[in-house]
mmCIF file of C-alpha atoms and ligand atoms in Angstrom:
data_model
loop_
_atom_site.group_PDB
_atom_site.id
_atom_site.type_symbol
_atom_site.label_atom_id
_atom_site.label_comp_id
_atom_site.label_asym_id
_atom_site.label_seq_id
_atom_site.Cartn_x
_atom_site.Cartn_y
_atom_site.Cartn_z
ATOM 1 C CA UNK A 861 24.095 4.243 -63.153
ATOM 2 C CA UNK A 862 27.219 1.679 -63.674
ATOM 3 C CA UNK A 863 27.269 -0.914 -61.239
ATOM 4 C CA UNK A 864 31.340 -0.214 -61.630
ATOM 5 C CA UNK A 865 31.958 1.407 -58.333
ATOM 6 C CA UNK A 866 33.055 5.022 -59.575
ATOM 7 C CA UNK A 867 35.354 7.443 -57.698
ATOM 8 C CA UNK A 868 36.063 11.120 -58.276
ATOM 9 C CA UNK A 869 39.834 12.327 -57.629
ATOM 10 C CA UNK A 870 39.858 16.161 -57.047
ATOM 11 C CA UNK A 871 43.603 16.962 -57.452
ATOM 12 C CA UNK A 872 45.809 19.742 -58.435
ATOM 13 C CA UNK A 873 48.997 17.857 -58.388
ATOM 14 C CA UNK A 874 49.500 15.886 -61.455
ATOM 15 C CA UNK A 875 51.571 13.732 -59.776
ATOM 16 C CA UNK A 876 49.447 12.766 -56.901
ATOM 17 C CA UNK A 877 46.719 12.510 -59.474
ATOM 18 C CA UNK A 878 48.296 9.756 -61.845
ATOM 19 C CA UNK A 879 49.592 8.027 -58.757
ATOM 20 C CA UNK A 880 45.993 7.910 -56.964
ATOM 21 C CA UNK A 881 44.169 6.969 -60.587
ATOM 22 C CA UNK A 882 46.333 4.049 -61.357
ATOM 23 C CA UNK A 883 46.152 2.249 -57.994
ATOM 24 C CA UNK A 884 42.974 2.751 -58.399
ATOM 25 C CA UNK A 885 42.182 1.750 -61.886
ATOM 26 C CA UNK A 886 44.416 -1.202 -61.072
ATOM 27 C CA UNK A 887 41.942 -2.677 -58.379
ATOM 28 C CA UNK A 888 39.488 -2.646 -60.725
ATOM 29 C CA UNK A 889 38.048 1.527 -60.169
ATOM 30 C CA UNK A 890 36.486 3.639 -62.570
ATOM 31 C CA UNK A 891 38.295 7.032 -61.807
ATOM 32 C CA UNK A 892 37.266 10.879 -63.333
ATOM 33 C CA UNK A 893 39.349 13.254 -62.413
ATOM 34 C CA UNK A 894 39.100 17.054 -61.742
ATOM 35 C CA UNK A 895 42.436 19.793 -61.079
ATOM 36 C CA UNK A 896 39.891 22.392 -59.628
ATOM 37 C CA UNK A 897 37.250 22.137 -57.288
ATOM 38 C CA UNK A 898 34.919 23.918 -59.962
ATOM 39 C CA UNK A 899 35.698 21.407 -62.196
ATOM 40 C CA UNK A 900 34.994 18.955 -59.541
ATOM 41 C CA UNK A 901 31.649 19.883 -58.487
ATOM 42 C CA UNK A 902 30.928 20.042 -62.065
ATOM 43 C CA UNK A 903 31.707 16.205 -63.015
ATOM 44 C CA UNK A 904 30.098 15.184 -59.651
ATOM 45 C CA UNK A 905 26.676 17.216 -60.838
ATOM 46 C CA UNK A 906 26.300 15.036 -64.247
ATOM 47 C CA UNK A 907 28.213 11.648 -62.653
ATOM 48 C CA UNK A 908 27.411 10.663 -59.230
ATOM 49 C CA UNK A 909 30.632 9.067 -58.127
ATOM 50 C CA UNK A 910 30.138 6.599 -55.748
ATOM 51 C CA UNK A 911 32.793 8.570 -53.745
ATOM 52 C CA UNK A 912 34.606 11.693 -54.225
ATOM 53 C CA UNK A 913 38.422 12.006 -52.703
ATOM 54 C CA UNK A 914 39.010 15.527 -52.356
ATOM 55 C CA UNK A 915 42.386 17.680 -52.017
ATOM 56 C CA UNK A 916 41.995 20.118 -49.568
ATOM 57 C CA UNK A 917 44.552 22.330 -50.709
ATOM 58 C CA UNK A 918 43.648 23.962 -54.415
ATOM 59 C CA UNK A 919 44.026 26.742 -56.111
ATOM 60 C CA UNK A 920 40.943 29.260 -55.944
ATOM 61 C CA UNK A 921 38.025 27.129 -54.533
ATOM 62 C CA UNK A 922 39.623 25.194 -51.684
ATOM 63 C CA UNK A 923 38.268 21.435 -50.661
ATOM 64 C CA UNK A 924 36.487 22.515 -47.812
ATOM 65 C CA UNK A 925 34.589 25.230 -50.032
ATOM 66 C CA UNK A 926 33.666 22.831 -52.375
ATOM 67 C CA UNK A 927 32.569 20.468 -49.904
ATOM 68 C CA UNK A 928 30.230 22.462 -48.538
ATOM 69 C CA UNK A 929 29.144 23.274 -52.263
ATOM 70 C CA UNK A 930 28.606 19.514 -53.085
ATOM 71 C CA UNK A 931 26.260 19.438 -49.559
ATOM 72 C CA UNK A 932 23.934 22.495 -50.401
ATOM 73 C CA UNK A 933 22.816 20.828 -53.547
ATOM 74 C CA UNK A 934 19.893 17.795 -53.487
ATOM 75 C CA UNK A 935 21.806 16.397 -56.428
ATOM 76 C CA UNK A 936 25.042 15.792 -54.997
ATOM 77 C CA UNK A 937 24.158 16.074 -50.671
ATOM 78 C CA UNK A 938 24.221 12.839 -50.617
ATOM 79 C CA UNK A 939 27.841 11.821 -52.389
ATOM 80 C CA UNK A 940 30.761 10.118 -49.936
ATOM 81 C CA UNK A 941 33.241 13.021 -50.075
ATOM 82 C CA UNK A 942 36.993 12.187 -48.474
ATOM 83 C CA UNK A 943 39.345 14.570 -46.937
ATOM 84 C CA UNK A 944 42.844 13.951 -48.747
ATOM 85 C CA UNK A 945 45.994 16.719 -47.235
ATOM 86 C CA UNK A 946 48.952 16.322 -45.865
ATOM 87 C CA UNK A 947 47.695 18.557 -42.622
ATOM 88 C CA UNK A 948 47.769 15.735 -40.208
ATOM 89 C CA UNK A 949 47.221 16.945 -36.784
ATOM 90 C CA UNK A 950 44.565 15.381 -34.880
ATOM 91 C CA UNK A 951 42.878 19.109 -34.756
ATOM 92 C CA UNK A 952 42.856 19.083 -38.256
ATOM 93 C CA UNK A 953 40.982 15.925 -38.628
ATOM 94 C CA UNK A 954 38.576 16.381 -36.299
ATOM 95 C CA UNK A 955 37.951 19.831 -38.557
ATOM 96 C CA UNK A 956 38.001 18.123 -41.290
ATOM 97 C CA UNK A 957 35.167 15.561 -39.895
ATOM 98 C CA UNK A 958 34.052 18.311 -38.418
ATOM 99 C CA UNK A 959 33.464 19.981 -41.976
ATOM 100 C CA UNK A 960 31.180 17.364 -43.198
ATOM 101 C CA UNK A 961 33.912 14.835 -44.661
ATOM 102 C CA UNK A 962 33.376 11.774 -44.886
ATOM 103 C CA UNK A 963 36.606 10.683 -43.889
ATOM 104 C CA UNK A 964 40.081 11.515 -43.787
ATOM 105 C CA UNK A 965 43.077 10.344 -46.170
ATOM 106 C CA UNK A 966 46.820 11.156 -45.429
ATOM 107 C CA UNK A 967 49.366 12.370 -47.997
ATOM 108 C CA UNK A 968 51.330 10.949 -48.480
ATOM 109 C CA UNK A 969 49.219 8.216 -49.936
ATOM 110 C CA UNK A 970 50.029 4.594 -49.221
ATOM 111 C CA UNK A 971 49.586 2.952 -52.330
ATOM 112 C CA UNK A 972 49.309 -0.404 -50.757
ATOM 113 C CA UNK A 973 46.628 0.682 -48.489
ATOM 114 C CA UNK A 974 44.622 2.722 -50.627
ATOM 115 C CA UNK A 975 42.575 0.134 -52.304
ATOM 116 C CA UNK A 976 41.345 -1.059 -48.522
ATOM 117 C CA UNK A 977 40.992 2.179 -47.633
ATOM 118 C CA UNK A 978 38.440 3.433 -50.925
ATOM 119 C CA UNK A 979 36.841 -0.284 -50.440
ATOM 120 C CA UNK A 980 35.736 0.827 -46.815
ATOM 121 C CA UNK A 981 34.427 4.255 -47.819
ATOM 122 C CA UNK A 982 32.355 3.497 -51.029
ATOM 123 C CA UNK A 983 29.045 2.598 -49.961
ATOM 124 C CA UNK A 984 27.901 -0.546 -51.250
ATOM 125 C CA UNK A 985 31.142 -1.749 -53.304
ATOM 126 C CA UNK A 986 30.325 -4.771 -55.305
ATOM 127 C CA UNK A 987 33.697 -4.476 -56.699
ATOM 128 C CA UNK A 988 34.880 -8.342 -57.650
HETATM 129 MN MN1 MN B 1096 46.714 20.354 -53.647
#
């Protein structure tokens, strides 16, 4: 495994996408990235990201589905998975957490807080 912390964007706006990869790949992240949640699951089977930020809203297999996928398998029980939609009643976090989730992220994402905000939820970031 890379000692370059490693995170998983699960996004089916391309937009969103290329915004969240290059914040992140300008920090200093490894990013993969994944449209559908099936694709998703299936890069986080063969490359244990360190932490997986996860649309809830996507076509055919929704967040929370694949979430739940992601738990009921040894290989990937154990991955950070974070909670990224625009849904931002307290209700919906606490569903959210309630879900399994890791955490929570807002959309729209703030670009200047995102790197603190990945930083706190990757376990063990050795990141420079
Ligand atoms: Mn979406």
């Amino acid at each position: 495994m890379s000692a370059e912390p490693c995170v998983l964007i699960v996004e089916d706006n391309p937009r969103n996408l290329k915004l969240v990869r290059d914040v992140l790949n300008h920090v200093g992240y490894r990013t993969l990235e994944a449209c559908t949640a099936e694709d998703g699951l299936e890069i986080a089977r063969v490359e244990h990201p360190g932490l997986i930020l996860m649309d809830v809203q996507l076509p055919g297999m929704d967040g929370v589905e694949a979430l739940g996928r992601l738990r009921a398998e040894p290989g990937t029980a154990g991955i950070r998975v974070v909670a990224v939609t625009a849904l931002a009643m307290k209700e919906d976090r606490e569903r959210f957490l309630a879900a399994g989730f890791d955490g929570y992220l807002e959309k729209p994402i703030d670009v200047r807080e995102l790197p603190r905000q990945v930083a706190a939820l990757l376990p063990g970031d050795d990141r420079p």
